[in-house]
Amino acid sequence: MKIFQIITRADTVGGAQKHVLDISKELKNDGHQVTVVSGSSRVFKMIVQQEHIDYIGIDCLKREFSFFYDLKTIFYLFKLFFINRPDIVALHSIKAGLLGRIAGFFSTSTIYFTAHGWSHIRDSSGCKQKFYIKLEKYLSLLCSKVICVSQADLDFANKVIGITKNRLCLIENGVHSISSNTHFQHHSKDLISLLSIVRFQAPKDFETLLLGLVTIKNKPWILNILGDGPDMNIVKQRIHELGLIEKINILGFKRNVDDYYQEADAVLLISKSEGLPMSLLEAMSCSKLLIASDVGGISDLIIPDWNGFLIPSGDSEYLSLCLTKLIDSPVLFQEYGMNSKKHFDENYSFEKMYQKLVQLYIEK
């Protein structure tokens, strides 16, 4: 099959970009003709081409709303579909999903849109939220299926947005297991190593994270944060204001994060909105205890008091309590870590996700 994987952003490699890259690599290995399409050609282009996957960059495909650039992108995509005639067009992220469905409606391709969390609806309110809900409901009629990456996202799409069940499909995110020689080991009895892999931008909730940490800053822990983004300097300033400079290391974007997972005792993700986060799945694959906000599909990944802690959105006090319990009970690292790996192997392997996706493509 000839397959286009289209995503908006190319200036970063977050969870959605990893998702597209992993799927594209496997499809290519299985003999399919795969092309990745994204906005302004930057770091993502380089990574895709290193895997010898065809790549097309669209400079006018931008995250921000622009009538001129958006209309230009629709015509560009329409022309792209008409000339190449892909069998499958898989759309990822809000803007690519919007413009791609409009352009794809006039093509002969089968169109799928993967919703990675509905953050544009969850994080808005009032008239803006109502507009997004109506827009997504109507756009669902322009594609064969709307793929949801968690049960929570599917329920939201059906009950809140009003997308009919026959147009929805649940294919939960999956990742390749990260090999580790340090399973179940707490690396230091003197210092708890925490890890968070994020983009410094909404919907990540750094204020709740930092307020939860500042009340326990005299306890033996350290947090390493991997990632970049426009709010990085703001977060650094807030860390300075709260006196957490000696406790938190911001290490920037890292292409290879396996070693950081292996050295961590627990993985954190504090956010206001998520789909089914790749960073938590990767952490589960190498047997890590999880601490994360109870938003989106995260409750599918974390079973409280079994493999981690679910933090109510915005509740910094409860975050502090959970971290204190963890620091005072190091035996939990091994117990909860083993449970995370078991949960991952049974439900969230890349192979399980990929098989479901290919089956959907075949049934088109």
Coordinates of C-alpha atoms in Angstrom, one line a residue:
M1 CA 0.0 0.0 0.0
K2 CA 1.0 3.6 -0.5
I3 CA 0.6 5.4 2.8
F4 CA 1.0 9.0 3.8
Q5 CA 1.5 9.8 7.5
I6 CA 0.9 13.6 8.1
I7 CA 1.6 15.6 11.2
T8 CA 1.8 19.3 11.8
R9 CA 5.0 20.0 13.7
A10 CA 8.5 19.2 12.6
D11 CA 10.3 21.5 15.0
T12 CA 10.2 19.0 17.9
V13 CA 10.0 15.3 18.4
G14 CA 7.3 14.7 21.0
G15 CA 5.0 11.7 21.6
A16 CA 3.0 12.2 18.4
Q17 CA 6.1 12.5 16.3
K18 CA 7.6 9.3 17.9
H19 CA 4.3 7.6 17.2
V20 CA 4.4 8.5 13.5
L21 CA 8.1 7.6 13.1
D22 CA 7.7 4.2 14.8
I23 CA 4.7 3.3 12.7
S24 CA 6.3 4.5 9.5
K25 CA 9.5 2.5 10.1
E26 CA 7.5 -0.7 10.6
L27 CA 5.2 -0.1 7.6
K28 CA 8.3 0.4 5.5
N29 CA 9.9 -2.7 6.8
D30 CA 6.8 -4.6 5.9
G31 CA 7.1 -3.5 2.3
H32 CA 4.7 -0.6 2.2
Q33 CA 5.5 2.7 0.4
V34 CA 5.5 5.2 3.2
T35 CA 5.8 9.0 3.0
V36 CA 5.9 11.3 6.1
V37 CA 4.5 14.8 5.6
S38 CA 4.9 17.6 8.1
G39 CA 5.2 21.3 8.5
S40 CA 8.3 23.4 8.2
S41 CA 11.2 21.0 7.7
R42 CA 13.4 21.0 10.8
V43 CA 14.6 18.4 13.3
F44 CA 11.9 15.8 12.5
K45 CA 12.8 15.9 8.8
M46 CA 16.4 14.9 9.7
I47 CA 15.3 12.0 11.9
V48 CA 12.8 10.7 9.3
Q49 CA 15.3 10.8 6.5
Q50 CA 17.9 9.0 8.7
E51 CA 15.5 6.1 8.6
H52 CA 15.5 6.3 4.8
I53 CA 11.8 7.1 4.8
D54 CA 10.4 9.5 2.1
Y55 CA 9.7 12.9 3.5
I56 CA 7.8 16.0 2.3
G57 CA 7.9 19.3 4.1
I58 CA 5.1 21.9 3.8
D59 CA 6.3 25.3 4.9
C60 CA 2.7 26.7 4.9
L61 CA 1.5 24.0 7.4
K62 CA 1.7 25.8 10.7
R63 CA 0.4 25.2 14.2
E64 CA -1.1 28.7 14.5
F65 CA -4.3 29.7 12.7
S66 CA -3.8 31.7 9.5
F67 CA -6.4 31.9 6.9
F68 CA -3.9 32.5 4.1
Y69 CA -1.5 29.7 5.1
D70 CA -4.3 27.2 6.0
L71 CA -6.0 27.7 2.7
K72 CA -2.7 27.3 0.9
T73 CA -2.0 24.1 2.8
I74 CA -5.4 22.7 1.8
F75 CA -4.7 23.3 -1.9
Y76 CA -1.2 21.9 -1.5
L77 CA -2.5 18.7 0.2
F78 CA -5.2 18.3 -2.4
K79 CA -2.6 18.5 -5.2
L80 CA -0.4 16.1 -3.3
F81 CA -3.2 13.6 -2.9
F82 CA -4.3 14.0 -6.6
I83 CA -0.7 13.5 -8.0
N84 CA 0.4 10.6 -5.7
R85 CA -2.9 8.9 -5.1
P86 CA -2.1 7.3 -1.7
D87 CA -4.2 4.4 -0.6
I88 CA -4.2 5.6 3.0
V89 CA -3.8 9.1 4.4
A90 CA -3.2 9.0 8.2
L91 CA -3.5 12.4 9.9
H92 CA -2.1 13.3 13.3
S93 CA -2.4 16.4 15.4
I94 CA -5.1 19.1 15.4
K95 CA -4.1 21.3 12.4
A96 CA -3.0 18.4 10.1
G97 CA -6.3 16.7 11.0
L98 CA -8.4 19.7 10.2
L99 CA -6.8 20.7 6.9
G100 CA -6.0 17.1 5.8
R101 CA -9.6 16.0 6.2
I102 CA -10.9 18.9 4.1
A103 CA -8.3 18.3 1.4
G104 CA -8.8 14.5 1.6
F105 CA -12.6 14.7 1.2
F106 CA -12.0 15.4 -2.5
S107 CA -9.5 12.5 -3.0
T108 CA -9.9 8.8 -3.6
S109 CA -7.7 8.0 -0.5
T110 CA -9.0 6.4 2.7
I111 CA -8.6 9.0 5.4
Y112 CA -7.9 8.3 9.1
F113 CA -7.5 10.9 11.8
T114 CA -5.8 10.0 15.0
A115 CA -6.8 12.2 18.0
H116 CA -3.9 12.4 20.4
G117 CA -5.9 13.7 23.4
W118 CA -8.4 16.3 22.2
S119 CA -6.4 18.9 24.1
H120 CA -7.7 21.8 22.0
I121 CA -11.2 21.1 23.3
R122 CA -10.3 20.0 26.9
D123 CA -8.2 23.1 27.4
S124 CA -10.7 25.7 26.0
S125 CA -14.0 27.0 27.4
G126 CA -17.1 28.9 26.5
C127 CA -17.7 29.8 22.8
K128 CA -14.3 28.6 21.7
Q129 CA -14.9 25.2 23.2
K130 CA -18.3 24.9 21.6
F131 CA -16.9 25.9 18.2
Y132 CA -14.2 23.2 18.4
I133 CA -16.8 20.6 19.4
K134 CA -19.0 21.4 16.5
L135 CA -16.0 21.5 14.1
E136 CA -14.7 18.1 15.2
K137 CA -18.2 16.6 15.0
Y138 CA -18.6 17.8 11.4
L139 CA -15.0 16.9 10.4
S140 CA -15.6 13.3 11.6
L141 CA -17.9 13.0 8.6
L142 CA -15.0 13.7 6.2
C143 CA -12.9 10.7 7.2
S144 CA -13.4 6.9 7.4
K145 CA -12.5 6.6 11.1
V146 CA -11.4 8.8 14.0
I147 CA -8.8 6.7 15.8
C148 CA -8.6 7.3 19.6
V149 CA -5.4 6.3 21.5
S150 CA -7.2 5.7 24.8
Q151 CA -10.6 4.6 26.1
A152 CA -11.0 8.0 27.8
D153 CA -10.4 9.8 24.5
L154 CA -13.0 7.6 22.7
D155 CA -15.6 8.2 25.4
F156 CA -14.9 11.9 25.2
A157 CA -15.3 11.8 21.4
N158 CA -18.6 10.0 21.7
K159 CA -20.2 11.6 24.7
V160 CA -18.9 15.2 24.5
I161 CA -18.1 15.8 20.9
G162 CA -21.0 13.7 19.6
I163 CA -19.1 11.5 17.1
T164 CA -21.0 8.4 16.4
K165 CA -19.5 5.1 17.6
N166 CA -19.4 3.7 14.0
R167 CA -16.9 6.4 13.1
L168 CA -14.7 5.8 16.1
C169 CA -11.9 3.3 16.5
L170 CA -9.9 2.5 19.6
I171 CA -6.2 1.7 19.0
E172 CA -4.3 2.3 22.2
N173 CA -0.7 3.7 21.9
G174 CA 2.1 1.2 22.1
V175 CA 5.9 1.5 22.2
H176 CA 8.9 -0.7 21.7
S177 CA 10.1 -2.0 25.0
I178 CA 13.3 -0.3 26.3
S179 CA 15.8 -2.9 27.2
S180 CA 17.3 -2.5 30.7
N181 CA 19.9 -4.3 32.8
T182 CA 18.7 -2.4 35.9
H183 CA 15.2 -3.7 36.3
F184 CA 13.7 -3.2 39.7
Q185 CA 16.9 -1.7 41.2
H186 CA 16.7 1.4 43.4
H187 CA 19.9 3.1 42.4
S188 CA 20.7 5.0 45.5
K189 CA 19.5 4.6 49.1
D190 CA 20.5 8.2 49.7
L191 CA 18.9 10.0 46.8
I192 CA 15.7 9.4 44.9
S193 CA 16.1 10.0 41.1
L194 CA 12.9 11.4 39.4
L195 CA 12.6 11.8 35.7
S196 CA 10.1 13.9 33.6
I197 CA 10.2 14.0 29.8
V198 CA 8.1 16.9 28.5
R199 CA 7.7 19.8 26.2
F200 CA 7.9 23.2 28.0
Q201 CA 4.5 24.3 26.8
A202 CA 0.8 23.9 27.7
P203 CA -0.9 21.6 28.6
K204 CA 2.1 20.6 30.8
D205 CA 1.4 21.9 34.3
F206 CA 4.8 23.0 35.7
E207 CA 3.2 25.2 38.4
T208 CA 1.5 22.2 40.1
L209 CA 4.7 20.2 39.7
L210 CA 7.0 22.8 41.3
L211 CA 4.6 23.7 44.1
G212 CA 4.4 19.9 44.9
L213 CA 8.1 19.7 45.0
V214 CA 8.9 22.8 46.9
T215 CA 7.2 21.6 50.1
I216 CA 9.5 18.5 50.2
K217 CA 12.7 20.2 49.0
N218 CA 14.6 19.1 52.1
K219 CA 14.0 15.5 51.4
P220 CA 16.5 13.4 49.4
W221 CA 15.4 13.6 45.8
I222 CA 16.5 15.1 42.5
L223 CA 14.5 15.7 39.3
N224 CA 15.9 15.5 35.8
I225 CA 13.7 17.1 33.1
L226 CA 14.3 16.3 29.4
G227 CA 12.7 18.4 26.7
D228 CA 12.5 21.9 25.2
G229 CA 9.9 24.4 24.3
P230 CA 8.9 28.1 24.4
D231 CA 8.2 28.1 28.2
M232 CA 11.6 26.8 29.2
N233 CA 13.0 30.1 30.5
I234 CA 9.8 30.8 32.4
V235 CA 10.0 27.5 34.2
K236 CA 13.7 28.1 34.9
Q237 CA 12.9 31.4 36.5
R238 CA 10.1 29.8 38.6
I239 CA 12.6 27.1 39.7
H240 CA 15.0 29.9 40.8
E241 CA 12.2 31.8 42.7
L242 CA 11.2 28.7 44.6
G243 CA 14.8 27.8 45.6
L244 CA 14.9 24.5 43.7
I245 CA 18.0 25.1 41.5
E246 CA 19.9 22.5 43.4
K247 CA 17.1 19.9 43.1
I248 CA 16.0 20.2 39.5
N249 CA 18.2 19.7 36.4
I250 CA 16.8 20.9 33.0
L251 CA 18.8 18.9 30.5
G252 CA 17.1 19.9 27.2
F253 CA 16.0 17.8 24.3
K254 CA 17.7 14.3 24.1
R255 CA 17.3 12.1 21.1
N256 CA 18.2 8.9 23.0
V257 CA 16.5 8.8 26.4
D258 CA 17.0 5.1 27.3
D259 CA 19.8 5.7 29.7
Y260 CA 17.8 8.3 31.6
Y261 CA 14.9 5.9 32.0
Q262 CA 17.2 3.2 33.3
E263 CA 18.8 5.6 35.9
A264 CA 15.5 6.9 37.2
D265 CA 13.6 5.5 40.2
A266 CA 10.3 6.9 39.1
V267 CA 8.9 8.9 36.2
L268 CA 6.6 11.9 36.6
L269 CA 4.2 13.6 34.2
I270 CA 2.2 16.5 35.6
S271 CA -0.2 17.9 33.0
K272 CA -3.6 19.4 32.4
S273 CA -4.4 17.3 29.3
E274 CA -3.0 14.1 27.7
G275 CA -3.9 11.4 25.4
L276 CA -2.0 8.2 26.2
P277 CA 1.5 9.6 26.9
M278 CA 4.4 7.8 25.2
S279 CA 6.8 8.8 28.0
L280 CA 4.8 6.8 30.5
L281 CA 4.5 3.8 28.2
E282 CA 8.3 3.8 27.7
A283 CA 8.7 4.1 31.5
M284 CA 6.4 1.1 32.0
S285 CA 8.4 -0.9 29.5
C286 CA 11.5 -0.6 31.6
S287 CA 9.8 -1.3 34.9
K288 CA 9.4 2.2 36.4
L289 CA 7.0 3.4 39.0
L290 CA 4.7 6.2 37.6
I291 CA 3.4 9.4 39.1
A292 CA 1.1 11.4 36.8
S293 CA -1.9 13.6 36.6
D294 CA -5.3 11.9 36.3
V295 CA -6.1 13.4 32.9
G296 CA -7.0 11.8 29.5
G297 CA -6.0 8.1 29.3
I298 CA -3.4 8.2 32.1
S299 CA -5.9 6.3 34.4
D300 CA -5.6 3.4 32.0
L301 CA -1.9 3.2 32.6
I302 CA -1.7 3.8 36.4
I303 CA -3.6 1.6 38.9
P304 CA -3.3 3.5 42.2
D305 CA -1.3 1.7 44.9
W306 CA -0.3 -1.0 42.3
N307 CA 2.1 0.6 39.9
G308 CA 2.0 4.3 40.8
F309 CA 0.1 7.3 41.9
L310 CA -2.6 9.2 40.1
I311 CA -2.6 12.9 41.0
P312 CA -5.9 14.9 40.7
S313 CA -5.4 17.7 38.1
G314 CA -3.8 20.8 39.8
D315 CA -3.5 19.1 43.2
S316 CA 0.1 20.0 44.3
E317 CA -0.6 18.9 47.9
Y318 CA -1.5 15.4 47.0
L319 CA 1.6 15.3 44.7
S320 CA 3.7 16.2 47.8
L321 CA 2.0 13.4 49.8
C322 CA 2.6 10.8 47.2
L323 CA 6.2 11.8 46.7
T324 CA 6.8 11.7 50.5
K325 CA 5.3 8.2 50.7
L326 CA 7.5 7.1 47.9
I327 CA 10.7 8.5 49.5
D328 CA 9.8 7.0 52.8
S329 CA 9.0 3.6 51.3
P330 CA 11.8 2.6 48.8
V331 CA 10.4 -0.9 48.7
L332 CA 7.7 0.5 46.4
F333 CA 10.2 1.0 43.5
Q334 CA 10.6 -2.7 42.9
E335 CA 7.0 -3.7 43.6
Y336 CA 5.4 -1.0 41.5
G337 CA 8.0 -1.3 38.8
M338 CA 7.3 -5.0 38.3
N339 CA 3.6 -4.2 38.1
S340 CA 4.2 -1.5 35.5
K341 CA 6.2 -3.9 33.3
K342 CA 3.5 -6.6 33.6
H343 CA 0.8 -4.0 32.7
F344 CA 2.8 -2.9 29.7
D345 CA 3.5 -6.4 28.3
E346 CA -0.1 -7.4 28.5
N347 CA -1.6 -4.2 27.0
Y348 CA 0.7 -1.6 25.5
S349 CA 3.4 -3.3 23.4
F350 CA 4.2 -1.8 20.0
E351 CA 3.3 -5.1 18.3
K352 CA -0.2 -5.1 19.7
M353 CA -0.9 -1.5 18.5
Y354 CA 0.7 -2.1 15.1
Q355 CA -1.3 -5.3 14.4
K356 CA -4.6 -3.4 15.1
L357 CA -3.5 -0.5 12.9
V358 CA -2.5 -2.7 9.9
Q359 CA -5.8 -4.6 10.3
L360 CA -7.7 -1.4 10.0
Y361 CA -5.7 -0.3 6.9
I362 CA -6.4 -3.7 5.3
E363 CA -10.1 -3.5 6.0
K364 CA -10.4 -0.1 4.3

